[in-house]
Short mmCIF file of C-alpha atoms in Angstrom, two decimals:
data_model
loop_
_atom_site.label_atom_id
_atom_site.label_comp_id
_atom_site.label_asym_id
_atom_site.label_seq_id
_atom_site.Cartn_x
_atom_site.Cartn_y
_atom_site.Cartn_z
CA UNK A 1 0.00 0.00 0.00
CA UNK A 2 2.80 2.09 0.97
CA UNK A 3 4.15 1.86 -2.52
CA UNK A 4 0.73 2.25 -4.18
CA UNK A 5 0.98 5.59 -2.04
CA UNK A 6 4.56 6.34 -2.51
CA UNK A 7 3.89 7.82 1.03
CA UNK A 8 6.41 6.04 3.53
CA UNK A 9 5.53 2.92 5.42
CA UNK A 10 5.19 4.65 8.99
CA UNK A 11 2.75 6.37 7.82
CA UNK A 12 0.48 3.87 6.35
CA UNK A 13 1.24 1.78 10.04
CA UNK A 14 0.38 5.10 11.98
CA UNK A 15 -2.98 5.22 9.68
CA UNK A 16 -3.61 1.77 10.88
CA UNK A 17 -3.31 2.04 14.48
CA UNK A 18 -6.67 2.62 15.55
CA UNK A 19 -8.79 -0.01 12.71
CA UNK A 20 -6.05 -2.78 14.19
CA UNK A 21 -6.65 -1.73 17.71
CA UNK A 22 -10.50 -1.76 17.53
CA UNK A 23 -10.44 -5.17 15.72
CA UNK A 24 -8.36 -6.96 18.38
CA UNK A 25 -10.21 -5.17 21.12
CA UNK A 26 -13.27 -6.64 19.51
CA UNK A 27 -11.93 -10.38 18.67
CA UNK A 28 -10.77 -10.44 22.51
CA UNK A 29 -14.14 -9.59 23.63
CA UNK A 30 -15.63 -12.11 21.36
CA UNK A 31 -13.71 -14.70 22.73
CA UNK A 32 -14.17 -13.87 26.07
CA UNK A 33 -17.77 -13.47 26.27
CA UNK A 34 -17.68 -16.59 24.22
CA UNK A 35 -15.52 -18.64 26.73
CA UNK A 36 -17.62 -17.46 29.65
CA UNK A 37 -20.89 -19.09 28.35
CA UNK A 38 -19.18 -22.08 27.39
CA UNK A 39 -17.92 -22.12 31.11
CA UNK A 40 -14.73 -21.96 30.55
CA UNK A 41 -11.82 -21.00 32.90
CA UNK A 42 -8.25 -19.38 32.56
CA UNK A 43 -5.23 -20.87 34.25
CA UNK A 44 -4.07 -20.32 38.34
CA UNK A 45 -1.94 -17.34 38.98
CA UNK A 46 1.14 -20.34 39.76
CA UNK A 47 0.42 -22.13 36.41
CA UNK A 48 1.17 -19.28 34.58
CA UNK A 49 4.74 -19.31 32.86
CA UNK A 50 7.29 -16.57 33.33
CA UNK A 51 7.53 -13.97 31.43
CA UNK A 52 10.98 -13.46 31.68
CA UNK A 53 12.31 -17.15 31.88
CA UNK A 54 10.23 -17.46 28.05
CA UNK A 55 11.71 -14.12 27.12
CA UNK A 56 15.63 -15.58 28.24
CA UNK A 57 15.00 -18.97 26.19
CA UNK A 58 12.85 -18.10 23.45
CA UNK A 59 13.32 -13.87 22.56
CA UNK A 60 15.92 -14.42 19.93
CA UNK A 61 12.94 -15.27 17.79
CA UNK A 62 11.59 -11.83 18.20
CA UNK A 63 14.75 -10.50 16.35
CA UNK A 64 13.31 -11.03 12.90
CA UNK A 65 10.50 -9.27 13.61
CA UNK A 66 12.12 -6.46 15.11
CA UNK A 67 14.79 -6.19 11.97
CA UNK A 68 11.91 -6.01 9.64
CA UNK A 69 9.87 -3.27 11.53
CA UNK A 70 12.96 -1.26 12.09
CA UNK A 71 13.63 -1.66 8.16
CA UNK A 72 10.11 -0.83 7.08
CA UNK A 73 9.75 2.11 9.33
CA UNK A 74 12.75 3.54 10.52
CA UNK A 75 15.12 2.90 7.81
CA UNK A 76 12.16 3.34 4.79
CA UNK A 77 13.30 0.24 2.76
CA UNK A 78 10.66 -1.41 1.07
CA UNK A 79 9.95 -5.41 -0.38
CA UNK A 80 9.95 -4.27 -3.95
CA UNK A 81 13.08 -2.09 -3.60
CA UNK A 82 15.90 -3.33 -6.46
CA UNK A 83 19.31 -3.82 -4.96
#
């Protein structure tokens, strides 16, 4: 879209912001008020796992998606961009 545009990515994402966040505002209530008539129940405060022991074995596979933000947004390169 960005291309279509030729306005910069960050500014088609900033666009965005608010139609993403009332979607997945609206798919969590969904799925809440759908779970609580089926009965359903979430998991004890202990069974929970930590946040940062997942983080410490499993972040590194955050890094792509963090290199590909940072080069769509910050850095302006785009997908169709000829090297």
């Amino acid at each position: 879209m960005a291309e279509i545009l030729a306005i910069p990515y960050g500014t088609v994402a900033t666009a965005a912001i608010i139609p993403a966040l009332f979607y997945y505002l609206s798919a969590y209530w969904m799925i809440d008020f759908y779970s609580a008539a089926a009965g359903l129940k979430g998991l004890k405060q202990e069974d929970l796992p930590v946040f940062r022991k997942i983080m410490a074995e499993k972040g590194y596979l955050l890094v792509p998606i963090i290199v590909l933000l940072l080069c769509l947004m910050v850095f302006d390169y785009s997908p169709y961009d000829q090297p």
